[in-house]
PDB file of C-alpha atoms in Angstrom:
ATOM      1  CA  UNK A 287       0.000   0.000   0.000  1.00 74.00           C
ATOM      2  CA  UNK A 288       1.297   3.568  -0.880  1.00 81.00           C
ATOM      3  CA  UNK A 289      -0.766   4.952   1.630  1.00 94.00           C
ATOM      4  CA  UNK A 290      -1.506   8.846   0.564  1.00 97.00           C
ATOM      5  CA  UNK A 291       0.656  10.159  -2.017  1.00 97.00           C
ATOM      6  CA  UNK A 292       0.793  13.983  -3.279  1.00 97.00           C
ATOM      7  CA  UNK A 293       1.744  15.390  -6.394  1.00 97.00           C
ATOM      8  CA  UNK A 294       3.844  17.755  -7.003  1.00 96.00           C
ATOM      9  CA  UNK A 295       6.401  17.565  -3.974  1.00 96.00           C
ATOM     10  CA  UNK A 296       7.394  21.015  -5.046  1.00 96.00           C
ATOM     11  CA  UNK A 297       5.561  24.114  -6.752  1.00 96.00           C
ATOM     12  CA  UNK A 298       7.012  27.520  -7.691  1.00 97.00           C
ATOM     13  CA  UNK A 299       3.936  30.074  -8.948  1.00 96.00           C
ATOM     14  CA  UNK A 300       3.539  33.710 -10.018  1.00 97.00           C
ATOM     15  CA  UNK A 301       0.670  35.499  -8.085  1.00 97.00           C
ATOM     16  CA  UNK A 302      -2.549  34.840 -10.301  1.00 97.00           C
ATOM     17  CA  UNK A 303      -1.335  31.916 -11.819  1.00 97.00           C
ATOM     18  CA  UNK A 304      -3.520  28.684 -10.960  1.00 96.00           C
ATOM     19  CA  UNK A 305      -2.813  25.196  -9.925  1.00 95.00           C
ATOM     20  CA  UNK A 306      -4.426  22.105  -8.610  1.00 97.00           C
ATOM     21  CA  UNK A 307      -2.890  19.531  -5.823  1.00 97.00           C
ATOM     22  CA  UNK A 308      -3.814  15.995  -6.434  1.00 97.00           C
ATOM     23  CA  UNK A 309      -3.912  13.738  -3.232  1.00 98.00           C
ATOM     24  CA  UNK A 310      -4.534  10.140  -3.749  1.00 98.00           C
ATOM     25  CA  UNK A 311      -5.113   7.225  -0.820  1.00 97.00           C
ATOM     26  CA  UNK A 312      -5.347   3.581  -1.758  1.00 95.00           C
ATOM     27  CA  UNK A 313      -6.667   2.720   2.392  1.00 93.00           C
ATOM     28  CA  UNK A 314     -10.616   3.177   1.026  1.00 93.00           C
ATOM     29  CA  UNK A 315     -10.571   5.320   3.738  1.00 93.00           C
ATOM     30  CA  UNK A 316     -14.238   8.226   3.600  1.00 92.00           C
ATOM     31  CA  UNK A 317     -12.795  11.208   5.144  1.00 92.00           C
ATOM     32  CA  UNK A 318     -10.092  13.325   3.476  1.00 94.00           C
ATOM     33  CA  UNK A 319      -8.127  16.532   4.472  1.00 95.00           C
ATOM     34  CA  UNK A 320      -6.210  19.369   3.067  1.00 97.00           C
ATOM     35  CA  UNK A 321      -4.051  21.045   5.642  1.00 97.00           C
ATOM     36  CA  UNK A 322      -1.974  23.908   5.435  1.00 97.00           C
ATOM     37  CA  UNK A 323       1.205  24.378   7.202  1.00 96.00           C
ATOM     38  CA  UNK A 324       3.242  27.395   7.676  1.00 94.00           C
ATOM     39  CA  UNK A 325       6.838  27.917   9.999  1.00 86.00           C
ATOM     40  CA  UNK A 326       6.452  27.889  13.377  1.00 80.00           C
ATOM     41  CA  UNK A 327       2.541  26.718  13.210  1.00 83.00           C
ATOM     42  CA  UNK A 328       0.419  23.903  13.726  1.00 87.00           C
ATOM     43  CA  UNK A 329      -1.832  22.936  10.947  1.00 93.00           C
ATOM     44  CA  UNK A 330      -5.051  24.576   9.741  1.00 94.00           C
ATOM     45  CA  UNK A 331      -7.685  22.722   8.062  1.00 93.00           C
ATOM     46  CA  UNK A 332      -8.766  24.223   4.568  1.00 96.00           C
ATOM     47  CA  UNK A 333     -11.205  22.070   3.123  1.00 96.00           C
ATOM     48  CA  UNK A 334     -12.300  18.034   4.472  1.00 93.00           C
ATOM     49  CA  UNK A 335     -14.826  15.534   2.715  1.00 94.00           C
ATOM     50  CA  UNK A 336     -16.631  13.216   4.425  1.00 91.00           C
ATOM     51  CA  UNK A 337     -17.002  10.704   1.355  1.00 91.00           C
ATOM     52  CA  UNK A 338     -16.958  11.190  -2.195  1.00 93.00           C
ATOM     53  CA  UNK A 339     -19.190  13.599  -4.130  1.00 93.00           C
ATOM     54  CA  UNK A 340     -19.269  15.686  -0.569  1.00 94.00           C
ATOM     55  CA  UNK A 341     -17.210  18.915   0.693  1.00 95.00           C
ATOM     56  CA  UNK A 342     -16.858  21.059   3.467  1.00 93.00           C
ATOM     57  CA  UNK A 343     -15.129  24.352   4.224  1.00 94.00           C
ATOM     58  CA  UNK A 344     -12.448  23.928   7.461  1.00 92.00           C
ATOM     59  CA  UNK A 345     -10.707  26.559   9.301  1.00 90.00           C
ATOM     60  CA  UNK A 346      -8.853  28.612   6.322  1.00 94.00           C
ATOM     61  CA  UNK A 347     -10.838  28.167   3.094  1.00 96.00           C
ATOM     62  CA  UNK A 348     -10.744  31.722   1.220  1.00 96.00           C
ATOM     63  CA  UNK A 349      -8.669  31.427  -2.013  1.00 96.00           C
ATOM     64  CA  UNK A 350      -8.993  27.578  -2.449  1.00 97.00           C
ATOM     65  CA  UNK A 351     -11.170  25.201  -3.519  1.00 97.00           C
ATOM     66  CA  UNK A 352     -12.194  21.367  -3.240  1.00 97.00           C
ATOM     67  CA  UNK A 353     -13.484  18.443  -5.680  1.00 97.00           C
ATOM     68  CA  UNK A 354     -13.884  14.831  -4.735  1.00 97.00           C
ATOM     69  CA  UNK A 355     -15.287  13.113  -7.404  1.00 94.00           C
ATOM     70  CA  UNK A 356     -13.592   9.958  -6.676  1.00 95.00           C
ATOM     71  CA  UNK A 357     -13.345   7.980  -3.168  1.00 95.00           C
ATOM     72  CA  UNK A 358     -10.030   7.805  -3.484  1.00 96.00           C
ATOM     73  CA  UNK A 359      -8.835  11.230  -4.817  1.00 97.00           C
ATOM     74  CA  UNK A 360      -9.181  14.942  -3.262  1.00 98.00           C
ATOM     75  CA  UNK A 361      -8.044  17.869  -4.871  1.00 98.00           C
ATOM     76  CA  UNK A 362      -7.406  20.979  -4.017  1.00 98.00           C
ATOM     77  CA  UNK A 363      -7.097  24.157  -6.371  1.00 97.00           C
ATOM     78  CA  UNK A 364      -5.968  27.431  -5.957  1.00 96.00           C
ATOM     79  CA  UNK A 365      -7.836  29.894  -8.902  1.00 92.00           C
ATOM     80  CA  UNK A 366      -5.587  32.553  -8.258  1.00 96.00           C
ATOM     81  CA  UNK A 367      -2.225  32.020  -6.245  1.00 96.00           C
ATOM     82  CA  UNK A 368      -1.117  34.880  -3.699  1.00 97.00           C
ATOM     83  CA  UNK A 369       2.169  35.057  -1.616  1.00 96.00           C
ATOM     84  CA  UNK A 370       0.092  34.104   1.461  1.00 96.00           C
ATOM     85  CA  UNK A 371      -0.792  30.556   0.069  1.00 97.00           C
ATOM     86  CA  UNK A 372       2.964  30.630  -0.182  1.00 97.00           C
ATOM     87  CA  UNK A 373       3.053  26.846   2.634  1.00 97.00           C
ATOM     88  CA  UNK A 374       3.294  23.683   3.115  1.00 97.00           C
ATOM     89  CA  UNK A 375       0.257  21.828   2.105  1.00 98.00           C
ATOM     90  CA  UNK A 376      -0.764  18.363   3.509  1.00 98.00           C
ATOM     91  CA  UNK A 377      -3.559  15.676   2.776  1.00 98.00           C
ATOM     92  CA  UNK A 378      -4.601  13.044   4.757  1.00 96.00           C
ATOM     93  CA  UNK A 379      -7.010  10.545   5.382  1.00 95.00           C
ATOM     94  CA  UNK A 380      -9.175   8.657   8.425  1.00 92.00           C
ATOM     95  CA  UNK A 381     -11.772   5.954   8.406  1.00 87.00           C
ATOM     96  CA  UNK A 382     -13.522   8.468  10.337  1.00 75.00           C
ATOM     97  CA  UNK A 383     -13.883  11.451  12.363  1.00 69.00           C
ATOM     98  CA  UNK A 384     -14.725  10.797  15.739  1.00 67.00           C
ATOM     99  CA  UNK A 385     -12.852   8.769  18.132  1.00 61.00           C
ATOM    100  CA  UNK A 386      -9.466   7.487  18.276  1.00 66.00           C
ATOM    101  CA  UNK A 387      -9.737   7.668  14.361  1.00 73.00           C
ATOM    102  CA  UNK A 388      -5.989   8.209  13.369  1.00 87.00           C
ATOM    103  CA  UNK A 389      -5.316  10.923  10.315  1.00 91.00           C
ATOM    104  CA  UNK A 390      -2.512   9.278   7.461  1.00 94.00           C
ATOM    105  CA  UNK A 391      -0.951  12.379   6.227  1.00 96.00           C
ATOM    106  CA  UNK A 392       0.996  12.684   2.617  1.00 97.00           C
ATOM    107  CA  UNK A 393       4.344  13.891   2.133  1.00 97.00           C
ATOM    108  CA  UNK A 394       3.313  17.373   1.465  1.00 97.00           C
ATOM    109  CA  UNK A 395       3.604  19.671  -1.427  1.00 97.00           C
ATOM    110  CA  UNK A 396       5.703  23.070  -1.164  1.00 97.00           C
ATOM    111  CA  UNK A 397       4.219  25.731  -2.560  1.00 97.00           C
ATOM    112  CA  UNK A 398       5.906  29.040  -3.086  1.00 97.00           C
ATOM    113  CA  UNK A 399       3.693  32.425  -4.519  1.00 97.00           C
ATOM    114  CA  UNK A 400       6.734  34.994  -6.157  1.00 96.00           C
TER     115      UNK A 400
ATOM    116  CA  UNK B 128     -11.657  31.399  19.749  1.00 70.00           C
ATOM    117  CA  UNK B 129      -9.696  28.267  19.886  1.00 81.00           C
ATOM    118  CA  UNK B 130      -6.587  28.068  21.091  1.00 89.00           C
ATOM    119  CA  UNK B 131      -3.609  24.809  22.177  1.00 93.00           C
ATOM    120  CA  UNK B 132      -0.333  25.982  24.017  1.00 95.00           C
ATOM    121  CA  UNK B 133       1.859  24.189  24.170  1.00 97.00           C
ATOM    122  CA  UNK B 134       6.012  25.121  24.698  1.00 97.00           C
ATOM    123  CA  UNK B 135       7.797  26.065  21.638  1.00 95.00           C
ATOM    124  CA  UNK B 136      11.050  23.994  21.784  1.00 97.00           C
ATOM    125  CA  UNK B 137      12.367  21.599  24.721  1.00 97.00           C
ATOM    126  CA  UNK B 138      15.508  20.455  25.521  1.00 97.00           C
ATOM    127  CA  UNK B 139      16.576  17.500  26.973  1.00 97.00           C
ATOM    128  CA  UNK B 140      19.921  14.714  27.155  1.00 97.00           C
ATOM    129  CA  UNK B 141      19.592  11.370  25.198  1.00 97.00           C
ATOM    130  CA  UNK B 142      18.480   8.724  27.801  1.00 97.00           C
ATOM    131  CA  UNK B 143      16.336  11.377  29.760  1.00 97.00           C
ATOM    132  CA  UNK B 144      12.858  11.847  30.272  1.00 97.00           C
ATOM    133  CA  UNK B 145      10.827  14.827  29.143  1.00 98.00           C
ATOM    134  CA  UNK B 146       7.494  15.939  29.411  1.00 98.00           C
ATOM    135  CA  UNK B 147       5.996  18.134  26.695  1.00 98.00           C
ATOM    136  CA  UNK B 148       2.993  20.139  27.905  1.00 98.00           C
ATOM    137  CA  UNK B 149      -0.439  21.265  26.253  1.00 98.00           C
ATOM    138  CA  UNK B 150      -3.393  23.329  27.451  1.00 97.00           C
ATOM    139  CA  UNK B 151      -6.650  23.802  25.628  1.00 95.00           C
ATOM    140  CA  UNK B 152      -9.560  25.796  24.802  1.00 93.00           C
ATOM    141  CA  UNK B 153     -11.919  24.714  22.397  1.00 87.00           C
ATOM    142  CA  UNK B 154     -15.679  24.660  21.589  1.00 83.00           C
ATOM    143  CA  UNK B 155     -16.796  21.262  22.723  1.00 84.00           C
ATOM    144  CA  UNK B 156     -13.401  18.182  23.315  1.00 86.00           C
ATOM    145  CA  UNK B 157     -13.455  14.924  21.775  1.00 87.00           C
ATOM    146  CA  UNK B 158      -9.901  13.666  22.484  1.00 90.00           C
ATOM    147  CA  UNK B 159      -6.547  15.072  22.799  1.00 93.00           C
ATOM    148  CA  UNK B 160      -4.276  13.788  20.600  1.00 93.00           C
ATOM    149  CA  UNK B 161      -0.105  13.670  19.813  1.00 96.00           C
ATOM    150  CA  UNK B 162       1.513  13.858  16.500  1.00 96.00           C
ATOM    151  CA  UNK B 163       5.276  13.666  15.676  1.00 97.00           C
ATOM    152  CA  UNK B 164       7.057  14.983  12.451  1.00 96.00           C
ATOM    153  CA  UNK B 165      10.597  15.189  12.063  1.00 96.00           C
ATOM    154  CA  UNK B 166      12.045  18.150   9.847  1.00 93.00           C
ATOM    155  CA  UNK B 167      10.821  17.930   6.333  1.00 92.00           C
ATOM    156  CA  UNK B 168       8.131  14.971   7.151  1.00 95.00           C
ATOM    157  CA  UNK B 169       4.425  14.564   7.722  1.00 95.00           C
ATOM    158  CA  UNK B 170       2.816  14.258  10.717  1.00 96.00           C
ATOM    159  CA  UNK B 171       2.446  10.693  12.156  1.00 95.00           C
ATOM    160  CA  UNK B 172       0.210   9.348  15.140  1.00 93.00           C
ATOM    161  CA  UNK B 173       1.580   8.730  17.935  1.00 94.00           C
ATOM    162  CA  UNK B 174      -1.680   8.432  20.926  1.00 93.00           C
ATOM    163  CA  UNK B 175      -4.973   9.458  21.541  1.00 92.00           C
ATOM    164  CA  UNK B 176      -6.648   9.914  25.139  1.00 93.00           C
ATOM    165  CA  UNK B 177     -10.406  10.317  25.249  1.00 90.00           C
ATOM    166  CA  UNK B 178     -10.636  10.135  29.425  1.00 93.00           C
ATOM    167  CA  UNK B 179      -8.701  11.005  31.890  1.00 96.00           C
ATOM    168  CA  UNK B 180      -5.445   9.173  32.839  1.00 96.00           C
ATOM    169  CA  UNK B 181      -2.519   8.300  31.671  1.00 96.00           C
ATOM    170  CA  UNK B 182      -2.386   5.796  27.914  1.00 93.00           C
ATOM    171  CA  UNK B 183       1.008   4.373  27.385  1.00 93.00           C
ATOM    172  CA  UNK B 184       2.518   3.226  24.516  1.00 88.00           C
ATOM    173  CA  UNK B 185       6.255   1.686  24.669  1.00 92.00           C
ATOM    174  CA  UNK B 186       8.162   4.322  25.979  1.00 95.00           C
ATOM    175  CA  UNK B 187       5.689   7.554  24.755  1.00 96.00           C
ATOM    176  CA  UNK B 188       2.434   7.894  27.516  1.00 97.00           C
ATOM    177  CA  UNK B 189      -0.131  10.333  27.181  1.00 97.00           C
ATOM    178  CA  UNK B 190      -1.726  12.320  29.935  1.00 97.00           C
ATOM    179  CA  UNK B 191      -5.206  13.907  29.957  1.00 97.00           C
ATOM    180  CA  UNK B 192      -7.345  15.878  32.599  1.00 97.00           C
ATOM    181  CA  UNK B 193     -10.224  17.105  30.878  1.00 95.00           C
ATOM    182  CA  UNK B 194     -11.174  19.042  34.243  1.00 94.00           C
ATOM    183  CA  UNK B 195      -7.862  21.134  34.003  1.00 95.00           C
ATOM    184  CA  UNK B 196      -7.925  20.986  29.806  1.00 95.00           C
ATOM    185  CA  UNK B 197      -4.769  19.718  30.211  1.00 96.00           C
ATOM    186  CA  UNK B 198      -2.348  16.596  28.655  1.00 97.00           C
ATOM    187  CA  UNK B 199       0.703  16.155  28.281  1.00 98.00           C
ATOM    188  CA  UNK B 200       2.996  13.817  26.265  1.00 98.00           C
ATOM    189  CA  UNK B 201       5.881  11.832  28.142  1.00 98.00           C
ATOM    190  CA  UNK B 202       8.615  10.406  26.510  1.00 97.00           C
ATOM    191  CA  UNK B 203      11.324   7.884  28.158  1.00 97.00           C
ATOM    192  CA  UNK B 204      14.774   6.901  27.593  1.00 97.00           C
ATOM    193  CA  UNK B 205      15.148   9.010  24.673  1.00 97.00           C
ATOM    194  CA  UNK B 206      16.831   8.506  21.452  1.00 97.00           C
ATOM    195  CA  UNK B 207      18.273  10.178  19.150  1.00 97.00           C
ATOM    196  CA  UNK B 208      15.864   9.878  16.524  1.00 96.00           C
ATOM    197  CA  UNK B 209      12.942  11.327  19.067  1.00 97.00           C
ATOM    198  CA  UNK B 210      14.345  14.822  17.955  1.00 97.00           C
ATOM    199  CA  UNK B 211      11.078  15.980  16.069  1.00 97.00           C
ATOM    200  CA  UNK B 212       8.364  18.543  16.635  1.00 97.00           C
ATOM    201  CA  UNK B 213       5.164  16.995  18.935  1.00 97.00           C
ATOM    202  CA  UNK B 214       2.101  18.614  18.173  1.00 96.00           C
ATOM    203  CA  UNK B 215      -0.688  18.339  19.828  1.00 96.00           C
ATOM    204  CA  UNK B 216      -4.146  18.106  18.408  1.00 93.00           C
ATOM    205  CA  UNK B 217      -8.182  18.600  19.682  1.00 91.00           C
ATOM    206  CA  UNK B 218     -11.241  17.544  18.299  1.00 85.00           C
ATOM    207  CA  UNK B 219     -13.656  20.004  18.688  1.00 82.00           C
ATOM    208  CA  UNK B 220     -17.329  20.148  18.522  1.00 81.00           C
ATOM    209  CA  UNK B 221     -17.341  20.185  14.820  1.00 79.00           C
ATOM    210  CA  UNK B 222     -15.191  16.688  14.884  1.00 77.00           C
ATOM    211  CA  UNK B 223     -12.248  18.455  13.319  1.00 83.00           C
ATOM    212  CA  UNK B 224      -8.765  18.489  14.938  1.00 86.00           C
ATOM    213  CA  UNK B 225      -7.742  21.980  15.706  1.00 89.00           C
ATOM    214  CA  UNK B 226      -3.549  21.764  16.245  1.00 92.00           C
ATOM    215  CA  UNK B 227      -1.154  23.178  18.426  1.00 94.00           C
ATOM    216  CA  UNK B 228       1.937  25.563  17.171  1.00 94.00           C
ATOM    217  CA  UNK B 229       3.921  22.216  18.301  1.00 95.00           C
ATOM    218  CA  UNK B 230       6.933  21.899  20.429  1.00 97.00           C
ATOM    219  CA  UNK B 231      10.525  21.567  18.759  1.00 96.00           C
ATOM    220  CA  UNK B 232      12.182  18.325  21.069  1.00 98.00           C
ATOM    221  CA  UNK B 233      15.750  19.031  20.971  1.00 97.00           C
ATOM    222  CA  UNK B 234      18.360  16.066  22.117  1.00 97.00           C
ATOM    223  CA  UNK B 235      21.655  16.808  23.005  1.00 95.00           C
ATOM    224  CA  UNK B 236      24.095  13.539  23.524  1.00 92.00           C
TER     225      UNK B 236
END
């Protein structure tokens, strides 16, 4: 099992370009995640999905947005890149939400905004 | 608003034991929980406590006290390879995990 994989590892972007992350998990798990991390921070929750065909907005969701049209694929897109989405970005995964549910996170992608 | 504190970096000697501290204040608890990454890594699991007490795992435990909104992660005999950042994690009322700044574990030989 790969687990969750994330394409690209590494992203440089000019401010209004766009882009889209790709996160795939092969553990059939329902619940996905896109985190964003940033030095000296914990993670903040952008967008989740509870199963496929289904979004929801977390803590930071202004500038991005979510698909899911596939149980095992979440995607996250950025429609017009600033030099504050300039992060870390991580997905993971969970059977679940509640509970001693454990997240699987992806390598991360890092994204710089020039 | 929401809010984990926890310390920003901790020292300690190889062999040692260290404690790594977190408070909280969140809209509704559903478990504290502890996740490690080392420099350049993702985040990986390490406990969970749900009720009070102390949950141990090999030579990481986890403490919780829901009445002081209070854990704590302990780890023994350390190695090495514990040098990572420990984050620690709520689930709120909305089921999501709102995350501490985490703690930088420094181990000096």
């Amino acid at each position: 099992n790969a687990g969750v994989t994330q394409t690209p590892k590494f992203r440089v972007l000019k401010t209004g370009q766009s882009m889209t992350l790709l996160c795939a998990q092969d553990m059939n798990h329902e619940y996905m995640y896109w985190y964003r991390q940033d030095p000296g921070m914990g993670l903040r929750l952008i967008h989740y999905s509870v199963g496929e065909g289904t979004t929801a907005k977390g803590e930071v969701p202004d500038g991005y947005n979510v698909s899911r049209l596939k149980k095992q694929n979440f995607l996250l897109g950025l429609e017009s890149a600033a030099p504050s989405q300039t992060s870390v970005y991580f997905c993971a995964s969970s059977l679940s939400m509640g509970g001693t549910d454990t997240q699987y996170f992806g390598p991360g992608t890092r994204l710089t905004v020039l | 608003g929401q809010s984990l504190e926890q310390p920003s970096e901790v020292t300690a000697v190889e062999g040692a034991i260290v404690q790594i501290n977190c408070t909280y204040q969140t809209s509704g608890f559903y478990g504290l929980s502890w996740y490690q990454q080392h420099d350049g890594g993702a985040p990986t699991f390490l406990s969970y406590n749900a009720l009070d007490g102390l949950e141990e795992t090999g030579r990481f435990s986890s403490f919780l006290s829901r009445s002081d909104s209070y854990g704590y992660l302990l780890l023994q005999e350390l190695q090495m390879k514990d040098s990572a950042s420990y984050f620690c994690a709520v689930r709120d009322s909305n089921y999501q995990l709102i995350w501490g700044a985490g703690t930088k574990l420094i181990i000096k030989p």
